[in-house]
């Protein structure tokens, strides 16, 4: 079976962008791929975290995966810091990654400007650790949102560079970025992606937002000029809302546009709110029903499975480099 690998940072609350751009696709892939879905806590600490909150967030991300439909009988769910080979391979890859290519990473530039007081080496090195997360498992595909494309391209470059220096060791993976939902935009600013760390909570709908809070955010969401419900390049706000509506309801954008012909924004937002409410209520009921100890034992199992693969890969890497 071919393999898929991806992950989410346990930072703040996961939002509709994380679901529609990444996790929704993981659920669809788990029947065709041997899937490894990681909780990337070592990435999270590149921004200052409260240890207690981080510990809880790791568990919450695991619960989120499960409640959204990741099935532990089909997919491996694990925690990055519990597999030491991620950090070990990152160090090795650091010796072939170039300063110039890391300086070009847009996520680093964005985060560095958001966190001027804490531009640490880990933040700069984030894409190399992400390359290690992926290459340890030889996946064919890496299902991510659009914002991670540049990092997967770096991963491919590092894999090829290592392979040509030390003989074929890593599979060169392909990013899997779906056309729809790959970049869900902020509800308060459709020129920027929906983000957990946005300064205003009106930017995102968190998966744990109550339906009332989500309804308020939708009512405040910016719209474009004009009054017809149509998507288009000149209507970025409406196109974004239509994309969310379409992906959550299973209707095509064309079908939704037809449904709202002759109607205005108020009706459209009412329909969108109903769809979002249904989705959130269903998700939250599943999330709240999960037992902490059961989730912890799913993670333990996943950590063990991931470790076995990662250990083998690191032996291969070290042998080829003359480290043992
Ligand atoms: N707005 C988005 N639209 C589509 N996909 C998105 N992803 C993130 N935002 C969007 C995808 O979600 C996966 C996990 O993301 P992450 O937690 O590793 O971090 P991120 O990309 O940095 O997401 P955020 O929300 O912006 O988090 P913060 O603010 O904490 O940095 C990835 O596959 C990503 O592409």
Short mmCIF file of C-alpha atoms and ligand atoms in Angstrom, two decimals:
data_model
loop_
_atom_site.label_atom_id
_atom_site.label_comp_id
_atom_site.label_asym_id
_atom_site.label_seq_id
_atom_site.Cartn_x
_atom_site.Cartn_y
_atom_site.Cartn_z
CA UNK A 1 0.00 0.00 0.00
CA UNK A 2 1.26 3.48 -0.84
CA UNK A 3 1.79 5.81 2.09
CA UNK A 4 0.51 9.29 3.05
CA UNK A 5 2.02 11.47 5.80
CA UNK A 6 0.86 14.78 7.21
CA UNK A 7 0.39 16.68 10.47
CA UNK A 8 -1.08 19.60 12.36
CA UNK A 9 0.48 21.78 15.05
CA UNK A 10 -1.17 21.60 18.48
CA UNK A 11 -1.44 25.37 18.70
CA UNK A 12 -4.65 27.18 19.63
CA UNK A 13 -7.92 25.89 18.24
CA UNK A 14 -8.06 24.11 14.93
CA UNK A 15 -10.34 25.84 12.44
CA UNK A 16 -12.33 25.20 9.28
CA UNK A 17 -9.22 25.95 7.17
CA UNK A 18 -7.29 23.12 8.84
CA UNK A 19 -10.23 20.79 8.26
CA UNK A 20 -11.14 21.73 4.70
CA UNK A 21 -7.55 22.22 3.49
CA UNK A 22 -6.04 19.15 5.12
CA UNK A 23 -7.89 16.81 7.51
CA UNK A 24 -10.98 16.32 5.30
CA UNK A 25 -8.69 15.01 2.57
CA UNK A 26 -6.88 12.72 5.02
CA UNK A 27 -10.19 11.07 5.90
CA UNK A 28 -10.82 10.40 2.21
CA UNK A 29 -7.31 9.01 1.68
CA UNK A 30 -7.17 6.55 4.55
CA UNK A 31 -8.80 3.72 2.57
CA UNK A 32 -6.27 3.90 -0.26
CA UNK A 33 -3.12 4.86 1.64
CA UNK A 34 -1.24 3.58 4.65
CA UNK A 35 -1.73 6.90 6.43
CA UNK A 36 0.41 8.47 9.15
CA UNK A 37 -1.07 11.56 10.80
CA UNK A 38 1.17 13.29 13.25
CA UNK A 39 0.62 15.90 15.96
CA UNK A 40 3.64 18.10 15.44
CA UNK A 41 4.38 19.38 18.92
CA UNK A 42 8.06 20.06 18.18
CA UNK A 43 6.89 22.54 15.55
CA UNK A 44 4.51 24.14 18.02
CA UNK A 45 7.34 25.08 20.41
CA UNK A 46 8.94 27.33 17.79
CA UNK A 47 6.42 29.81 19.20
CA UNK A 48 6.35 30.20 23.00
CA UNK A 49 3.84 27.75 24.55
CA UNK A 50 2.44 27.30 28.03
CA UNK A 51 3.42 23.67 28.91
CA UNK A 52 0.04 22.88 30.50
CA UNK A 53 -1.87 24.25 27.53
CA UNK A 54 0.41 22.49 25.04
CA UNK A 55 -0.14 19.14 26.78
CA UNK A 56 -3.91 19.64 26.57
CA UNK A 57 -3.69 20.81 22.94
CA UNK A 58 -1.87 17.62 21.91
CA UNK A 59 -4.75 15.57 23.30
CA UNK A 60 -7.28 17.93 21.69
CA UNK A 61 -5.69 17.54 18.26
CA UNK A 62 -5.80 13.75 18.64
CA UNK A 63 -9.48 14.00 19.58
CA UNK A 64 -10.09 16.33 16.66
CA UNK A 65 -8.56 13.84 14.21
CA UNK A 66 -10.76 11.07 15.63
CA UNK A 67 -13.95 13.13 15.74
CA UNK A 68 -13.41 14.28 12.15
CA UNK A 69 -13.22 10.69 10.96
CA UNK A 70 -9.59 9.56 11.13
CA UNK A 71 -9.98 5.90 12.00
CA UNK A 72 -7.18 4.48 14.20
CA UNK A 73 -7.82 1.06 12.67
CA UNK A 74 -6.86 2.44 9.26
CA UNK A 75 -4.49 5.30 10.05
CA UNK A 76 -1.61 5.76 12.47
CA UNK A 77 -2.07 8.77 14.76
CA UNK A 78 1.07 9.73 16.69
CA UNK A 79 2.96 12.50 18.46
CA UNK A 80 6.11 13.90 16.83
CA UNK A 81 8.14 14.34 20.04
CA UNK A 82 7.53 10.68 20.95
CA UNK A 83 9.55 9.57 17.94
CA UNK A 84 13.07 10.96 18.55
CA UNK A 85 14.17 10.18 14.99
CA UNK A 86 12.28 13.29 13.75
CA UNK A 87 14.73 15.58 15.54
CA UNK A 88 17.67 13.30 14.68
CA UNK A 89 16.95 13.28 10.95
CA UNK A 90 16.32 17.02 11.03
CA UNK A 91 19.91 17.50 12.26
CA UNK A 92 21.23 15.33 9.43
CA UNK A 93 19.18 17.23 6.84
CA UNK A 94 20.45 20.51 8.30
CA UNK A 95 23.87 19.56 7.00
CA UNK A 96 22.60 19.53 3.40
CA UNK A 97 19.99 22.32 3.60
CA UNK A 98 21.21 25.71 2.39
CA UNK A 99 20.82 28.91 4.34
CA UNK A 100 19.62 30.72 1.21
CA UNK A 101 16.78 28.29 0.52
CA UNK A 102 15.52 28.54 4.11
CA UNK A 103 15.67 32.33 3.97
CA UNK A 104 13.22 32.21 1.06
CA UNK A 105 10.49 30.38 3.02
CA UNK A 106 7.42 32.61 3.19
CA UNK A 107 6.05 31.03 6.38
CA UNK A 108 9.30 31.91 8.19
CA UNK A 109 9.12 35.48 6.94
CA UNK A 110 5.46 35.78 8.06
CA UNK A 111 6.03 34.20 11.47
CA UNK A 112 9.25 36.15 12.06
CA UNK A 113 7.39 39.39 11.43
CA UNK A 114 4.56 38.27 13.76
CA UNK A 115 6.96 37.22 16.55
CA UNK A 116 9.78 39.78 16.35
CA UNK A 117 10.66 39.21 20.02
CA UNK A 118 11.31 35.49 19.48
CA UNK A 119 12.86 34.77 16.07
CA UNK A 120 14.55 31.58 17.22
CA UNK A 121 16.60 29.02 15.28
CA UNK A 122 13.75 26.50 15.53
CA UNK A 123 11.42 28.83 13.68
CA UNK A 124 14.01 29.24 10.94
CA UNK A 125 14.64 25.50 10.82
CA UNK A 126 10.94 24.54 10.84
CA UNK A 127 10.92 23.43 7.16
CA UNK A 128 13.89 21.09 7.71
CA UNK A 129 12.15 19.42 10.66
CA UNK A 130 9.05 19.12 8.47
CA UNK A 131 11.18 17.45 5.78
CA UNK A 132 12.36 14.95 8.40
CA UNK A 133 8.74 14.34 9.51
CA UNK A 134 7.94 13.32 5.97
CA UNK A 135 11.07 11.55 4.72
CA UNK A 136 11.30 9.16 7.68
CA UNK A 137 8.20 7.36 6.39
CA UNK A 138 8.78 7.21 2.61
CA UNK A 139 5.32 8.52 1.70
CA UNK A 140 4.21 8.85 -1.91
CA UNK A 141 1.99 11.80 -1.01
CA UNK A 142 1.82 14.62 1.52
CA UNK A 143 -1.74 15.96 1.74
CA UNK A 144 -1.54 19.61 2.88
CA UNK A 145 -3.06 23.03 2.34
CA UNK A 146 -1.60 25.43 -0.20
CA UNK A 147 0.49 27.27 2.42
CA UNK A 148 2.65 24.18 2.93
CA UNK A 149 3.51 23.66 -0.76
CA UNK A 150 6.83 25.48 -0.49
CA UNK A 151 7.87 23.28 2.44
CA UNK A 152 7.03 20.08 0.56
CA UNK A 153 9.07 21.35 -2.39
CA UNK A 154 12.04 21.85 -0.06
CA UNK A 155 11.47 18.30 1.23
CA UNK A 156 11.69 17.00 -2.32
CA UNK A 157 14.91 18.94 -2.93
CA UNK A 158 16.50 17.63 0.28
CA UNK A 159 15.49 14.04 -0.54
CA UNK A 160 17.02 14.29 -4.01
CA UNK A 161 20.17 15.95 -2.65
CA UNK A 162 20.64 13.26 -0.01
CA UNK A 163 19.94 10.47 -2.49
CA UNK A 164 22.48 11.78 -4.95
CA UNK A 165 25.15 12.23 -2.25
CA UNK A 166 24.64 8.91 -0.43
CA UNK A 167 22.65 6.70 -2.87
CA UNK A 168 18.88 6.21 -2.95
CA UNK A 169 17.57 6.40 0.61
CA UNK A 170 14.38 8.47 0.53
CA UNK A 171 11.31 8.33 -1.65
CA UNK A 172 10.72 11.77 -3.22
CA UNK A 173 7.13 12.63 -2.18
CA UNK A 174 4.48 14.61 -4.05
CA UNK A 175 2.37 17.28 -2.34
CA UNK A 176 -1.35 16.53 -2.58
CA UNK A 177 -3.16 19.84 -2.63
CA UNK A 178 -6.83 19.74 -3.60
CA UNK A 179 -8.13 22.54 -5.81
CA UNK A 180 -11.08 23.30 -3.54
CA UNK A 181 -10.35 24.32 0.05
CA UNK A 182 -6.58 24.43 -0.32
CA UNK A 183 -6.58 28.01 0.90
CA UNK A 184 -9.54 29.00 3.05
CA UNK A 185 -9.31 32.73 3.61
CA UNK A 186 -9.94 34.80 6.74
CA UNK A 187 -13.59 35.77 7.27
CA UNK A 188 -12.47 39.27 8.25
CA UNK A 189 -9.95 39.63 5.43
CA UNK A 190 -10.24 37.45 2.32
CA UNK A 191 -6.76 38.46 1.16
CA UNK A 192 -5.12 36.43 3.96
CA UNK A 193 -5.49 32.74 4.83
CA UNK A 194 -7.64 31.69 7.77
CA UNK A 195 -5.15 31.24 10.59
CA UNK A 196 -5.19 30.00 14.20
CA UNK A 197 -2.87 32.79 15.23
CA UNK A 198 -4.82 35.61 13.58
CA UNK A 199 -5.09 38.66 15.82
CA UNK A 200 -8.89 38.75 15.59
CA UNK A 201 -11.01 35.71 16.46
CA UNK A 202 -13.40 36.90 13.71
CA UNK A 203 -10.79 35.67 11.21
CA UNK A 204 -11.63 32.01 11.75
CA UNK A 205 -14.34 29.56 12.73
CA UNK A 206 -12.72 27.28 15.27
CA UNK A 207 -13.95 23.69 15.27
CA UNK A 208 -14.76 24.15 18.97
CA UNK A 209 -16.62 27.45 18.51
CA UNK A 210 -20.19 27.18 19.76
CA UNK A 211 -22.79 27.41 16.96
CA UNK A 212 -23.80 30.83 18.41
CA UNK A 213 -20.24 32.17 18.18
CA UNK A 214 -19.86 30.75 14.65
CA UNK A 215 -23.18 32.38 13.62
CA UNK A 216 -21.94 35.76 14.91
CA UNK A 217 -18.67 35.39 13.00
CA UNK A 218 -20.55 34.56 9.78
CA UNK A 219 -22.83 37.55 10.24
CA UNK A 220 -19.73 39.76 10.64
CA UNK A 221 -17.85 38.15 7.72
CA UNK A 222 -16.90 40.72 5.07
CA UNK A 223 -18.63 40.49 1.71
CA UNK A 224 -17.91 41.97 -1.73
CA UNK A 225 -19.65 44.78 -3.55
CA UNK A 226 -22.76 43.82 -5.52
CA UNK A 227 -25.70 41.81 -4.29
CA UNK A 228 -25.76 38.59 -6.33
CA UNK A 229 -24.54 35.31 -4.87
CA UNK A 230 -21.85 34.39 -7.38
CA UNK A 231 -18.24 33.32 -7.10
CA UNK A 232 -15.49 34.93 -9.15
CA UNK A 233 -12.01 36.43 -9.07
CA UNK A 234 -13.50 39.87 -8.35
CA UNK A 235 -15.47 38.44 -5.39
CA UNK A 236 -12.86 36.91 -3.06
CA UNK A 237 -14.97 37.14 0.13
CA UNK A 238 -18.05 35.53 -1.39
CA UNK A 239 -15.99 32.91 -3.22
CA UNK A 240 -14.44 31.94 0.11
CA UNK A 241 -17.83 31.64 1.83
CA UNK A 242 -19.19 29.65 -1.13
CA UNK A 243 -16.20 27.30 -0.93
CA UNK A 244 -16.83 26.67 2.78
CA UNK A 245 -20.56 26.17 2.11
CA UNK A 246 -19.87 23.79 -0.77
CA UNK A 247 -17.28 21.64 1.02
CA UNK A 248 -19.36 21.30 4.19
CA UNK A 249 -22.66 20.61 2.43
CA UNK A 250 -21.40 18.44 -0.43
CA UNK A 251 -23.23 20.69 -2.93
CA UNK A 252 -21.26 22.23 -5.80
CA UNK A 253 -20.72 26.00 -5.89
CA UNK A 254 -22.88 26.11 -9.04
CA UNK A 255 -25.75 24.39 -7.19
CA UNK A 256 -25.51 26.85 -4.29
CA UNK A 257 -25.40 29.83 -6.66
CA UNK A 258 -28.55 28.52 -8.32
CA UNK A 259 -30.26 28.04 -4.97
CA UNK A 260 -29.65 31.71 -4.13
CA UNK A 261 -30.54 33.25 -7.49
CA UNK A 262 -32.70 36.29 -6.80
CA UNK A 263 -31.83 36.18 -3.08
CA UNK A 264 -29.39 38.36 -1.16
CA UNK A 265 -26.56 38.07 1.34
CA UNK A 266 -28.90 37.74 4.33
CA UNK A 267 -30.48 34.55 2.94
CA UNK A 268 -27.13 33.21 1.84
CA UNK A 269 -25.55 33.77 5.26
CA UNK A 270 -28.57 32.14 6.91
CA UNK A 271 -28.08 29.03 4.78
CA UNK A 272 -24.34 29.00 5.41
CA UNK A 273 -24.91 29.36 9.16
CA UNK A 274 -27.28 26.37 9.15
CA UNK A 275 -24.69 24.25 7.30
CA UNK A 276 -21.84 25.30 9.61
CA UNK A 277 -24.00 24.73 12.70
CA UNK A 278 -24.88 21.22 11.61
CA UNK A 279 -21.24 20.40 10.96
CA UNK A 280 -19.98 21.89 14.25
CA UNK A 281 -22.70 20.25 16.35
CA UNK A 282 -21.97 16.83 14.88
CA UNK A 283 -18.20 17.27 15.29
CA UNK A 284 -18.45 18.58 18.86
CA UNK A 285 -20.77 15.76 19.97
CA UNK A 286 -18.18 13.23 18.73
CA UNK A 287 -15.28 15.22 20.23
CA UNK A 288 -16.91 15.46 23.67
CA UNK A 289 -17.79 11.77 23.72
CA UNK A 290 -14.13 10.71 23.47
CA UNK A 291 -12.47 9.35 26.57
CA UNK A 292 -9.04 10.82 27.42
CA UNK A 293 -7.52 7.49 28.43
CA UNK A 294 -8.71 5.76 25.29
CA UNK A 295 -7.26 8.55 23.16
CA UNK A 296 -3.94 8.32 25.05
CA UNK A 297 -3.73 4.60 24.34
CA UNK A 298 -4.45 5.20 20.63
CA UNK A 299 -1.52 7.64 20.64
CA UNK A 300 0.72 5.12 22.45
CA UNK A 301 -0.05 2.51 19.79
CA UNK A 302 0.59 5.04 17.01
CA UNK A 303 3.86 6.21 18.58
CA UNK A 304 5.10 2.61 18.70
CA UNK A 305 4.19 1.95 15.08
CA UNK A 306 5.77 5.19 13.87
CA UNK A 307 8.92 4.59 15.97
CA UNK A 308 9.48 1.17 14.40
CA UNK A 309 9.54 2.66 10.88
CA UNK A 310 11.55 5.73 11.88
CA UNK A 311 14.20 3.69 13.72
CA UNK A 312 14.78 1.54 10.65
CA UNK A 313 15.08 4.55 8.38
CA UNK A 314 17.59 6.25 10.68
CA UNK A 315 19.80 3.14 10.76
CA UNK A 316 19.86 3.27 6.95
CA UNK A 317 20.66 7.01 6.93
CA UNK A 318 23.43 6.69 9.52
CA UNK A 319 25.00 3.67 7.85
CA UNK A 320 25.12 5.45 4.51
CA UNK A 321 26.70 8.53 6.10
CA UNK A 322 29.32 6.53 8.02
CA UNK A 323 27.85 7.36 11.41
CA UNK A 324 27.89 3.78 12.69
N1 LIG B 1 -6.47 28.64 5.80
C1 LIG B 1 -6.17 27.42 5.43
N2 LIG B 1 -6.74 26.87 4.34
C2 LIG B 1 -6.42 25.59 3.98
N3 LIG B 1 -5.55 24.82 4.65
C3 LIG B 1 -4.96 25.33 5.75
N4 LIG B 1 -4.08 24.83 6.62
C4 LIG B 1 -3.80 25.77 7.56
N5 LIG B 1 -4.49 26.88 7.32
C5 LIG B 1 -5.23 26.65 6.20
C6 LIG B 1 -3.52 23.48 6.54
O1 LIG B 1 -3.75 22.85 7.79
C7 LIG B 1 -2.68 21.94 8.04
C8 LIG B 1 -2.17 22.14 9.43
O2 LIG B 1 -1.69 23.45 9.62
P1 LIG B 1 -0.74 23.75 10.86
O3 LIG B 1 -1.45 23.62 12.12
O4 LIG B 1 0.46 22.92 10.78
O5 LIG B 1 -0.27 25.21 10.76
P2 LIG B 1 -0.47 26.36 9.80
O6 LIG B 1 -0.44 25.99 8.39
O7 LIG B 1 0.55 27.35 10.20
O8 LIG B 1 -1.94 26.79 10.20
P3 LIG B 1 -2.41 28.06 10.93
O9 LIG B 1 -3.86 27.93 11.17
O10 LIG B 1 -1.99 29.29 10.21
O11 LIG B 1 -1.72 27.94 12.32
P4 LIG B 1 -0.80 28.95 13.07
O12 LIG B 1 -1.53 30.25 13.03
O13 LIG B 1 -0.70 28.35 14.45
O14 LIG B 1 0.49 28.97 12.35
C9 LIG B 1 -1.63 22.17 6.97
O15 LIG B 1 -1.73 21.16 5.99
C10 LIG B 1 -2.02 23.50 6.38
O16 LIG B 1 -1.65 23.60 5.03
#
